[in-house]
Amino acid sequence: MMRRRPPWAPPRMLAVAWVLGALGPSASVPARASAQRVVVFDMDGPGAVRARAALLRVLGDHDVDVVPQADAHASCSGAGTTAGARTLACVAAALQLDGFITGAARLEGGQATLEVQLLGAAGARVASAAFAARRPSDLRRVVRNSAWAQLGAAIAQLHGAAGRPTGDERQADGSVSHAPSAAHPHSDDPASHITLRPSSRRTRHGDPRVDAADYYVSVGLAMRRLRFTDDLFDALGAYDLGVAAAVGAGGTYYPLRGLVASRLAHLGVEWTLSRALVDDTRNQADTHFATSAWSWHAGLRYEAPVGARVLAFGGVGVGRERFRIEPAGPTRPNGPVESGVPSVRYTFLRLSAGLRVRVVGGLSVGAHAAWRPAIDLGALGDDDWFPRARGNGLEVGGLVGYRVHPIVELRVLVEHRRYVADLRPQPGDPRVAGGSVDTFLNVSLATVVALPSAL
């Protein structure tokens, strides 16, 4: 049976609608959008940069509004570079944020771990999550697969500065904690280590320990001076290469850095190559002799951090330094004109050690020394010169570097190399001298491209 609607029903419905409307938007729809607004701060450590990028993608996939970190730094006038709970509360109020996310990665116990903290709008810790992988490069995959499962529920419960006029913050488990204030300070402020200002891709761009590889090219000047001692018959010519242009290249590479947590991560390879741009030598008779000069070395290198600013390193390898002066050609019936100065080809082992110190910001200085026991002396040890000669070399060098860009450094390099040979002549030898001292000096300006390990 159908019942007739009372004639006063429409006016009653209109009255109810009028009452609901009078209550304002708070009784019908929320004043803010349902999407949570957070800032994700830069994260340090091996693999952290890519893991953070994966986290940003996860948040975007779940409609979380990620506010740029640069906006956080600019939002509160007078806010310093380093944040604290009070500063974060100011930022949250200015940007209508619900919370903040911070984290750091480390290598320990044979695995990489990224620890992430979710902070409320007042800077108090709401939740935390840990992501572990065998290699730092795998952290982004782990974050992509499990970040929302670990943090999603806590992020959804954030309600931010607009919905919390009392300054209290509800934790993920339902409990309430007070925002830091003069009356209720937090003894452990989880926001105290946060840097508001966005860092460059390399957060410690002056620290030489964070590079997985660096490669350089250089231009500069080269000099050489050869002298013989105890030349009884004054028959051996000295040699001076005043100043010549020189070019060079080199690099170091640590293949396991950022991949393993053991000390093997500090083991790498190094190489250098240099050439003096000299092609002609003249004697006192103005005879021209074709000349070439180059050197190289390659080997293993191991780095060991000593404190926060000092890096010690050592290496073992092999190399060769050659200075060749060709005969002038068959200008006389019995053969070419000799220069009177032997060509040298020092083939050596190289045992090195050094230090690199970060002074301030991107400025660093370094020094090294290397012993070069000679395996072969080239023509200097031939039968025509000194067949029983034995020699050793010593190398010392220094640098001043300045990081002008997160991955670019300018360096001034100085290197001094000296080879001392005991010629050990005997009666009947074609030439008689007690020894030789061969000195090389290079001063150059290098441009270095450094590749960080935490990509």
Tab-separated table of C-alpha atoms in Angstrom:
chain	number	residue	atom	x	y	z
A	1	MET	CA	0.000	0.000	0.000
A	2	MET	CA	1.359	3.358	-0.953
A	3	ARG	CA	1.467	6.181	1.535
A	4	ARG	CA	1.006	9.768	0.561
A	5	ARG	CA	3.955	12.109	1.361
A	6	PRO	CA	2.994	14.790	3.869
A	7	PRO	CA	2.714	18.235	2.299
A	8	TRP	CA	5.207	19.647	4.771
A	9	ALA	CA	8.015	17.188	3.801
A	10	PRO	CA	9.831	19.414	1.256
A	11	PRO	CA	10.033	22.382	3.615
A	12	ARG	CA	11.489	20.137	6.317
A	13	MET	CA	14.219	18.824	3.968
A	14	LEU	CA	15.108	22.358	2.971
A	15	ALA	CA	15.431	23.320	6.622
A	16	VAL	CA	17.806	20.431	7.296
A	17	ALA	CA	19.912	21.409	4.303
A	18	TRP	CA	19.994	25.011	5.533
A	19	VAL	CA	21.213	23.897	8.971
A	20	LEU	CA	23.972	21.716	7.485
A	21	GLY	CA	25.078	24.548	5.265
A	22	ALA	CA	25.183	26.928	8.197
A	23	LEU	CA	27.642	24.655	9.964
A	24	GLY	CA	30.240	25.593	7.358
A	25	PRO	CA	32.591	23.472	5.258
A	26	SER	CA	34.038	21.744	8.335
A	27	ALA	CA	30.795	19.781	8.716
A	28	SER	CA	30.606	18.658	5.125
A	29	VAL	CA	34.000	18.543	3.346
A	30	PRO	CA	37.518	18.831	4.710
A	31	ALA	CA	39.172	22.238	4.447
A	32	ARG	CA	42.331	20.701	2.928
A	33	ALA	CA	42.859	18.231	0.154
A	34	SER	CA	43.190	14.629	1.300
A	35	ALA	CA	46.678	14.229	-0.223
A	36	GLN	CA	49.453	14.372	2.356
A	37	ARG	CA	52.133	17.038	1.869
A	38	VAL	CA	55.696	16.148	2.839
A	39	VAL	CA	59.274	17.236	2.211
A	40	VAL	CA	61.830	14.516	1.478
A	41	PHE	CA	65.264	15.750	2.523
A	42	ASP	CA	68.537	14.829	0.832
A	43	MET	CA	69.994	11.513	1.973
A	44	ASP	CA	73.677	10.716	2.386
A	45	GLY	CA	75.557	7.470	2.005
A	46	PRO	CA	76.283	4.838	-0.645
A	47	GLY	CA	73.277	4.291	-2.861
A	48	ALA	CA	71.193	6.916	-1.030
A	49	VAL	CA	70.716	9.295	-3.966
A	50	ARG	CA	69.084	6.680	-6.177
A	51	ALA	CA	67.152	5.209	-3.265
A	52	ARG	CA	65.711	8.657	-2.505
A	53	ALA	CA	64.683	9.012	-6.149
A	54	ALA	CA	62.879	5.667	-5.900
A	55	LEU	CA	61.113	6.834	-2.733
A	56	LEU	CA	59.944	10.002	-4.482
A	57	ARG	CA	58.453	7.889	-7.236
A	58	VAL	CA	56.663	5.657	-4.731
A	59	LEU	CA	55.173	8.676	-2.969
A	60	GLY	CA	54.025	10.123	-6.263
A	61	ASP	CA	52.382	6.837	-7.244
A	62	HIS	CA	50.330	7.023	-4.021
A	63	ASP	CA	49.281	10.662	-4.521
A	64	VAL	CA	51.514	12.085	-1.815
A	65	ASP	CA	52.331	15.714	-2.564
A	66	VAL	CA	56.124	16.084	-2.290
A	67	VAL	CA	57.165	19.697	-1.734
A	68	PRO	CA	60.660	20.622	-3.029
A	69	GLN	CA	63.311	20.922	-0.353
A	70	ALA	CA	64.283	24.340	-1.699
A	71	ASP	CA	60.817	25.614	-0.740
A	72	ALA	CA	61.384	24.384	2.803
A	73	HIS	CA	64.598	26.367	3.103
A	74	ALA	CA	63.007	29.529	1.735
A	75	SER	CA	59.730	29.294	3.655
A	76	CYS	CA	60.815	30.599	7.084
A	77	SER	CA	62.763	33.835	7.252
A	78	GLY	CA	65.753	33.505	9.520
A	79	ALA	CA	65.877	29.717	9.272
A	80	GLY	CA	69.438	28.503	9.214
A	81	THR	CA	70.951	25.778	7.092
A	82	THR	CA	70.580	23.149	9.822
A	83	ALA	CA	67.039	22.355	10.967
A	84	GLY	CA	65.595	21.542	14.366
A	85	ALA	CA	62.128	20.740	15.644
A	86	ARG	CA	61.206	24.422	16.008
A	87	THR	CA	62.380	25.215	12.481
A	88	LEU	CA	60.490	22.261	11.021
A	89	ALA	CA	57.322	23.381	12.795
A	90	CYS	CA	57.751	26.814	11.220
A	91	VAL	CA	58.290	25.263	7.782
A	92	ALA	CA	55.264	22.986	8.197
A	93	ALA	CA	53.026	25.903	9.134
A	94	ALA	CA	54.278	28.052	6.253
A	95	LEU	CA	53.899	25.345	3.612
A	96	GLN	CA	50.910	23.506	5.145
A	97	LEU	CA	52.949	20.321	5.454
A	98	ASP	CA	51.929	17.089	7.118
A	99	GLY	CA	55.450	15.828	7.739
A	100	PHE	CA	59.027	15.289	6.685
A	101	ILE	CA	61.083	12.307	5.541
A	102	THR	CA	64.811	11.976	6.115
A	103	GLY	CA	67.309	9.135	5.898
A	104	ALA	CA	70.882	7.946	5.485
A	105	ALA	CA	72.594	4.880	4.047
A	106	ARG	CA	75.589	2.962	5.313
A	107	LEU	CA	77.692	-0.088	4.483
A	108	GLU	CA	78.099	-2.464	7.381
A	109	GLY	CA	78.355	-6.203	7.924
A	110	GLY	CA	78.525	-7.038	4.238
A	111	GLN	CA	75.298	-5.253	3.284
A	112	ALA	CA	73.929	-1.809	2.523
A	113	THR	CA	71.235	-0.361	4.766
A	114	LEU	CA	69.065	2.709	4.271
A	115	GLU	CA	67.372	3.975	7.432
A	116	VAL	CA	64.421	6.303	6.840
A	117	GLN	CA	62.571	8.363	9.434
A	118	LEU	CA	59.110	9.880	9.079
A	119	LEU	CA	58.720	13.040	11.144
A	120	GLY	CA	55.511	14.839	11.958
A	121	ALA	CA	54.898	18.495	11.248
A	122	ALA	CA	56.339	19.401	14.660
A	123	GLY	CA	59.560	17.490	14.024
A	124	ALA	CA	58.785	14.499	16.267
A	125	ARG	CA	59.463	10.992	15.016
A	126	VAL	CA	56.305	9.232	13.802
A	127	ALA	CA	57.691	6.099	12.182
A	128	SER	CA	60.894	4.628	10.823
A	129	ALA	CA	61.835	2.011	8.269
A	130	ALA	CA	64.992	0.165	7.274
A	131	PHE	CA	65.787	-1.154	3.806
A	132	ALA	CA	68.635	-3.635	3.367
A	133	ALA	CA	70.363	-4.912	0.231
A	134	ARG	CA	73.567	-6.714	-0.620
A	135	ARG	CA	74.819	-3.781	-2.663
A	136	PRO	CA	74.114	-0.040	-2.472
A	137	SER	CA	72.948	-0.074	-6.073
A	138	ASP	CA	70.159	-2.504	-5.067
A	139	LEU	CA	68.700	-0.188	-2.418
A	140	ARG	CA	66.521	1.647	-4.913
A	141	ARG	CA	64.863	-1.628	-5.953
A	142	VAL	CA	64.170	-2.547	-2.327
A	143	VAL	CA	62.764	0.918	-1.632
A	144	ARG	CA	60.595	0.788	-4.723
A	145	ASN	CA	59.143	-2.590	-3.697
A	146	SER	CA	58.612	-2.094	0.037
A	147	ALA	CA	58.625	1.596	0.985
A	148	TRP	CA	54.867	2.048	0.919
A	149	ALA	CA	54.284	-1.186	2.822
A	150	GLN	CA	56.516	0.089	5.626
A	151	LEU	CA	55.592	3.767	5.656
A	152	GLY	CA	52.246	4.107	3.897
A	153	ALA	CA	50.008	3.641	6.930
A	154	ALA	CA	51.977	6.139	9.001
A	155	ILE	CA	51.993	8.692	6.174
A	156	ALA	CA	48.225	8.336	5.805
A	157	GLN	CA	47.748	9.191	9.502
A	158	LEU	CA	49.713	12.427	9.307
A	159	HIS	CA	47.445	15.449	9.658
A	160	GLY	CA	49.934	18.319	9.626
A	161	ALA	CA	49.948	21.862	10.892
A	162	ALA	CA	46.459	22.862	9.695
A	163	GLY	CA	44.668	20.097	11.592
A	164	ARG	CA	46.699	20.378	14.821
A	165	PRO	CA	46.122	23.781	16.434
A	166	THR	CA	47.263	22.546	19.862
A	167	GLY	CA	50.729	21.548	18.670
A	168	ASP	CA	50.143	17.861	19.535
A	169	GLU	CA	50.963	15.079	17.098
A	170	ARG	CA	49.324	11.689	16.863
A	171	GLN	CA	51.782	8.803	16.496
A	172	ALA	CA	51.291	5.857	14.160
A	173	ASP	CA	50.168	3.694	17.108
A	174	GLY	CA	47.508	6.205	18.184
A	175	SER	CA	49.455	7.793	21.027
A	176	VAL	CA	49.907	11.538	21.261
A	177	SER	CA	53.229	13.314	21.707
A	178	HIS	CA	53.732	17.012	22.366
A	179	ALA	CA	55.529	19.205	19.896
A	180	PRO	CA	58.831	20.555	21.195
A	181	SER	CA	58.446	23.779	23.138
A	182	ALA	CA	60.112	25.600	25.933
A	183	ALA	CA	57.909	23.727	28.400
A	184	HIS	CA	58.187	20.301	26.817
A	185	PRO	CA	61.550	19.974	25.042
A	186	HIS	CA	62.584	16.735	23.405
A	187	SER	CA	65.830	15.413	24.805
A	188	ASP	CA	66.422	13.541	21.537
A	189	ASP	CA	65.551	15.806	18.647
A	190	PRO	CA	65.363	13.638	15.484
A	191	ALA	CA	65.355	16.780	13.346
A	192	SER	CA	68.593	18.184	14.697
A	193	HIS	CA	70.749	16.571	11.989
A	194	ILE	CA	68.651	17.670	9.012
A	195	THR	CA	70.071	20.155	6.528
A	196	LEU	CA	67.328	22.370	5.125
A	197	ARG	CA	69.244	23.682	2.149
A	198	PRO	CA	69.316	21.202	-0.752
A	199	SER	CA	72.791	19.879	-1.259
A	200	SER	CA	74.541	19.335	-4.537
A	201	ARG	CA	74.676	15.819	-5.835
A	202	ARG	CA	77.772	15.359	-3.737
A	203	THR	CA	76.931	16.558	-0.255
A	204	ARG	CA	80.590	16.649	0.800
A	205	HIS	CA	82.122	17.777	-2.449
A	206	GLY	CA	85.448	18.670	-0.883
A	207	ASP	CA	85.945	15.261	0.718
A	208	PRO	CA	88.300	13.150	-1.440
A	209	ARG	CA	87.001	9.877	0.015
A	210	VAL	CA	83.680	9.833	-1.797
A	211	ASP	CA	85.024	9.412	-5.331
A	212	ALA	CA	84.683	6.068	-7.071
A	213	ALA	CA	86.891	7.295	-9.916
A	214	ASP	CA	88.646	10.396	-11.128
A	215	TYR	CA	90.285	11.174	-14.443
A	216	TYR	CA	92.380	14.169	-15.384
A	217	VAL	CA	94.130	15.896	-18.248
A	218	SER	CA	96.931	18.378	-17.670
A	219	VAL	CA	99.115	20.943	-19.380
A	220	GLY	CA	102.304	22.360	-17.971
A	221	LEU	CA	106.066	22.627	-18.122
A	222	ALA	CA	108.819	19.998	-18.010
A	223	MET	CA	112.535	20.267	-17.242
A	224	ARG	CA	115.432	17.787	-17.229
A	225	ARG	CA	119.034	17.864	-16.047
A	226	LEU	CA	121.578	15.018	-16.489
A	227	ARG	CA	125.027	15.038	-14.906
A	228	PHE	CA	127.846	12.478	-14.601
A	229	THR	CA	130.087	12.249	-11.554
A	230	ASP	CA	133.755	11.271	-11.489
A	231	ASP	CA	134.183	11.682	-15.240
A	232	LEU	CA	137.926	11.047	-15.221
A	233	PHE	CA	138.542	11.903	-18.857
A	234	ASP	CA	135.924	14.641	-19.149
A	235	ALA	CA	134.491	12.783	-22.124
A	236	LEU	CA	130.822	12.635	-21.131
A	237	GLY	CA	128.442	15.400	-22.025
A	238	ALA	CA	125.943	16.869	-19.623
A	239	TYR	CA	122.388	17.561	-20.735
A	240	ASP	CA	119.953	20.338	-19.874
A	241	LEU	CA	116.399	20.615	-21.113
A	242	GLY	CA	115.604	24.140	-20.018
A	243	VAL	CA	111.811	24.407	-20.177
A	244	ALA	CA	109.472	22.538	-22.497
A	245	ALA	CA	105.709	22.289	-22.731
A	246	ALA	CA	104.197	19.066	-21.453
A	247	VAL	CA	100.826	17.326	-21.491
A	248	GLY	CA	99.530	14.513	-19.349
A	249	ALA	CA	96.573	12.362	-18.369
A	250	GLY	CA	95.783	9.916	-15.624
A	251	GLY	CA	93.205	8.516	-13.297
A	252	THR	CA	92.227	6.268	-10.441
A	253	TYR	CA	89.337	3.818	-10.350
A	254	TYR	CA	87.870	1.829	-7.455
A	255	PRO	CA	85.722	-0.892	-9.036
A	256	LEU	CA	84.269	-2.178	-5.759
A	257	ARG	CA	83.482	1.162	-4.144
A	258	GLY	CA	79.768	1.420	-3.512
A	259	LEU	CA	79.326	-2.317	-4.165
A	260	VAL	CA	80.863	-4.024	-1.128
A	261	ALA	CA	81.176	-3.069	2.522
A	262	SER	CA	84.593	-4.607	3.141
A	263	ARG	CA	87.980	-2.936	2.974
A	264	LEU	CA	88.297	-4.159	-0.591
A	265	ALA	CA	86.142	-1.162	-1.523
A	266	HIS	CA	89.227	1.022	-0.984
A	267	LEU	CA	91.379	-0.990	-3.410
A	268	GLY	CA	91.681	0.444	-6.885
A	269	VAL	CA	93.901	0.956	-9.897
A	270	GLU	CA	95.808	4.060	-10.978
A	271	TRP	CA	97.660	5.154	-14.092
A	272	THR	CA	99.435	8.221	-15.453
A	273	LEU	CA	100.873	9.183	-18.827
A	274	SER	CA	102.895	12.294	-19.640
A	275	ARG	CA	104.883	13.626	-22.551
A	276	ALA	CA	107.253	16.555	-22.904
A	277	LEU	CA	106.731	18.367	-26.199
A	278	VAL	CA	110.382	18.400	-27.250
A	279	ASP	CA	111.500	17.150	-30.647
A	280	ASP	CA	114.978	18.561	-31.162
A	281	THR	CA	118.311	18.767	-29.334
A	282	ARG	CA	121.368	20.737	-30.506
A	283	ASN	CA	124.962	20.354	-29.469
A	284	GLN	CA	127.636	23.046	-29.446
A	285	ALA	CA	128.358	22.388	-33.124
A	286	ASP	CA	124.691	23.176	-33.881
A	287	THR	CA	123.992	19.589	-34.913
A	288	HIS	CA	120.328	18.655	-34.570
A	289	PHE	CA	119.257	15.414	-32.881
A	290	ALA	CA	115.683	14.161	-32.885
A	291	THR	CA	114.464	13.928	-29.290
A	292	SER	CA	111.441	12.449	-27.537
A	293	ALA	CA	110.436	12.259	-23.881
A	294	TRP	CA	107.537	10.442	-22.235
A	295	SER	CA	106.705	8.442	-19.138
A	296	TRP	CA	103.951	6.279	-17.685
A	297	HIS	CA	103.143	4.160	-14.694
A	298	ALA	CA	100.239	1.929	-13.640
A	299	GLY	CA	99.438	-0.147	-10.611
A	300	LEU	CA	97.260	-0.829	-7.595
A	301	ARG	CA	96.285	1.836	-5.074
A	302	TYR	CA	94.749	1.511	-1.616
A	303	GLU	CA	93.118	4.335	0.347
A	304	ALA	CA	92.537	4.510	4.102
A	305	PRO	CA	90.594	7.377	5.722
A	306	VAL	CA	92.342	8.868	8.760
A	307	GLY	CA	89.814	10.999	10.590
A	308	ALA	CA	87.211	13.175	8.936
A	309	ARG	CA	89.503	15.227	6.690
A	310	VAL	CA	92.622	13.148	5.994
A	311	LEU	CA	93.043	10.382	3.464
A	312	ALA	CA	96.147	8.192	3.415
A	313	PHE	CA	97.006	6.079	0.390
A	314	GLY	CA	99.665	3.747	-0.882
A	315	GLY	CA	100.373	1.915	-4.087
A	316	VAL	CA	102.506	-0.590	-5.925
A	317	GLY	CA	103.038	-0.714	-9.656
A	318	VAL	CA	105.397	-0.556	-12.600
A	319	GLY	CA	106.377	2.172	-15.006
A	320	ARG	CA	108.813	3.524	-17.528
A	321	GLU	CA	110.433	6.901	-18.159
A	322	ARG	CA	112.189	7.429	-21.455
A	323	PHE	CA	114.281	10.255	-22.839
A	324	ARG	CA	115.630	9.345	-26.257
A	325	ILE	CA	118.160	11.323	-28.323
A	326	GLU	CA	118.548	9.891	-31.816
A	327	PRO	CA	121.800	9.995	-33.841
A	328	ALA	CA	121.984	12.903	-36.268
A	329	GLY	CA	122.261	10.696	-39.340
A	330	PRO	CA	125.053	9.362	-41.579
A	331	THR	CA	126.835	12.674	-42.052
A	332	ARG	CA	130.275	11.069	-42.012
A	333	PRO	CA	131.645	7.964	-43.750
A	334	ASN	CA	131.881	5.779	-40.655
A	335	GLY	CA	128.332	6.315	-39.399
A	336	PRO	CA	125.912	8.768	-37.859
A	337	VAL	CA	126.898	11.560	-35.524
A	338	GLU	CA	126.263	10.627	-31.894
A	339	SER	CA	125.102	13.233	-29.448
A	340	GLY	CA	127.509	12.181	-26.717
A	341	VAL	CA	124.574	11.807	-24.302
A	342	PRO	CA	123.056	8.365	-23.754
A	343	SER	CA	119.363	7.744	-24.229
A	344	VAL	CA	117.720	6.489	-21.058
A	345	ARG	CA	114.785	4.174	-20.537
A	346	TYR	CA	114.200	3.738	-16.836
A	347	THR	CA	111.948	0.738	-16.300
A	348	PHE	CA	111.053	0.544	-12.637
A	349	LEU	CA	108.880	-0.788	-9.879
A	350	ARG	CA	106.978	1.893	-8.010
A	351	LEU	CA	106.175	1.832	-4.283
A	352	SER	CA	104.278	4.946	-3.186
A	353	ALA	CA	102.597	6.512	-0.158
A	354	GLY	CA	100.885	9.829	0.427
A	355	LEU	CA	98.264	11.956	2.153
A	356	ARG	CA	95.368	14.088	0.972
A	357	VAL	CA	93.894	16.661	3.369
A	358	ARG	CA	90.645	18.575	2.964
A	359	VAL	CA	91.404	22.036	4.342
A	360	VAL	CA	88.045	23.788	4.091
A	361	GLY	CA	85.123	23.548	1.708
A	362	GLY	CA	86.378	22.402	-1.678
A	363	LEU	CA	90.034	23.223	-0.972
A	364	SER	CA	92.441	20.327	-0.449
A	365	VAL	CA	96.187	19.736	-0.416
A	366	GLY	CA	98.213	16.580	-0.855
A	367	ALA	CA	101.696	15.146	-0.979
A	368	HIS	CA	103.241	11.822	-1.935
A	369	ALA	CA	106.565	10.051	-2.300
A	370	ALA	CA	107.545	6.959	-4.269
A	371	TRP	CA	110.603	4.757	-4.510
A	372	ARG	CA	111.461	3.628	-8.041
A	373	PRO	CA	113.975	0.756	-8.047
A	374	ALA	CA	115.149	0.505	-11.646
A	375	ILE	CA	114.899	-2.786	-13.498
A	376	ASP	CA	116.466	-1.463	-16.697
A	377	LEU	CA	118.355	1.732	-17.576
A	378	GLY	CA	118.037	1.560	-21.347
A	379	ALA	CA	121.037	2.657	-23.428
A	380	LEU	CA	122.781	3.930	-20.296
A	381	GLY	CA	123.276	0.299	-19.287
A	382	ASP	CA	124.245	-1.002	-22.737
A	383	ASP	CA	127.678	-2.380	-23.588
A	384	ASP	CA	128.541	0.868	-25.394
A	385	TRP	CA	128.085	2.859	-22.193
A	386	PHE	CA	128.027	1.260	-18.746
A	387	PRO	CA	127.080	-2.433	-18.904
A	388	ARG	CA	127.269	-2.982	-15.119
A	389	ALA	CA	125.248	0.080	-14.134
A	390	ARG	CA	122.565	-0.178	-11.467
A	391	GLY	CA	120.137	2.534	-10.443
A	392	ASN	CA	117.210	3.648	-8.328
A	393	GLY	CA	114.769	6.495	-8.521
A	394	LEU	CA	112.897	8.685	-6.065
A	395	GLU	CA	109.712	10.614	-6.762
A	396	VAL	CA	108.127	13.322	-4.607
A	397	GLY	CA	105.143	15.462	-5.449
A	398	GLY	CA	102.420	17.706	-4.166
A	399	LEU	CA	99.111	19.197	-5.196
A	400	VAL	CA	96.658	21.929	-4.353
A	401	GLY	CA	93.108	21.243	-5.496
A	402	TYR	CA	89.854	23.154	-5.476
A	403	ARG	CA	86.460	21.651	-6.281
A	404	VAL	CA	84.769	24.186	-8.547
A	405	HIS	CA	81.805	21.910	-9.246
A	406	PRO	CA	80.440	18.788	-7.573
A	407	ILE	CA	82.311	16.643	-10.092
A	408	VAL	CA	85.037	18.999	-11.372
A	409	GLU	CA	88.249	19.907	-9.574
A	410	LEU	CA	91.191	22.070	-10.619
A	411	ARG	CA	94.614	20.970	-9.385
A	412	VAL	CA	98.093	22.433	-9.460
A	413	LEU	CA	100.548	19.523	-9.584
A	414	VAL	CA	104.272	19.554	-8.882
A	415	GLU	CA	106.413	16.434	-9.288
A	416	HIS	CA	110.156	15.939	-8.920
A	417	ARG	CA	111.836	12.697	-10.042
A	418	ARG	CA	115.488	11.813	-9.621
A	419	TYR	CA	117.336	8.720	-10.837
A	420	VAL	CA	120.754	7.954	-9.401
A	421	ALA	CA	122.901	5.296	-11.085
A	422	ASP	CA	126.057	3.580	-9.900
A	423	LEU	CA	127.893	3.063	-13.185
A	424	ARG	CA	130.567	0.681	-11.764
A	425	PRO	CA	133.184	1.028	-14.550
A	426	GLN	CA	136.065	-1.387	-14.973
A	427	PRO	CA	139.329	-1.214	-16.932
A	428	GLY	CA	138.660	-1.683	-20.616
A	429	ASP	CA	135.215	-0.086	-20.556
A	430	PRO	CA	134.594	2.399	-23.403
A	431	ARG	CA	133.694	5.133	-20.901
A	432	VAL	CA	134.651	5.771	-17.304
A	433	ALA	CA	132.497	7.604	-14.752
A	434	GLY	CA	131.472	6.896	-11.207
A	435	GLY	CA	127.770	7.664	-11.454
A	436	SER	CA	124.981	9.699	-12.964
A	437	VAL	CA	122.217	11.901	-11.573
A	438	ASP	CA	119.176	12.426	-13.809
A	439	THR	CA	116.575	14.923	-12.596
A	440	PHE	CA	113.099	15.612	-13.997
A	441	LEU	CA	110.670	18.321	-12.852
A	442	ASN	CA	107.067	18.825	-13.952
A	443	VAL	CA	104.685	21.639	-13.000
A	444	SER	CA	101.191	21.422	-14.436
A	445	LEU	CA	97.564	22.485	-14.167
A	446	ALA	CA	95.083	19.622	-14.279
A	447	THR	CA	91.342	19.443	-14.752
A	448	VAL	CA	89.877	16.495	-12.866
A	449	VAL	CA	86.483	14.886	-13.398
A	450	ALA	CA	85.489	12.917	-10.302
A	451	LEU	CA	82.709	10.337	-10.327
A	452	PRO	CA	80.977	9.898	-6.944
A	453	SER	CA	80.414	6.443	-5.509
A	454	ALA	CA	76.901	7.103	-4.222
A	455	LEU	CA	74.941	7.436	-7.457
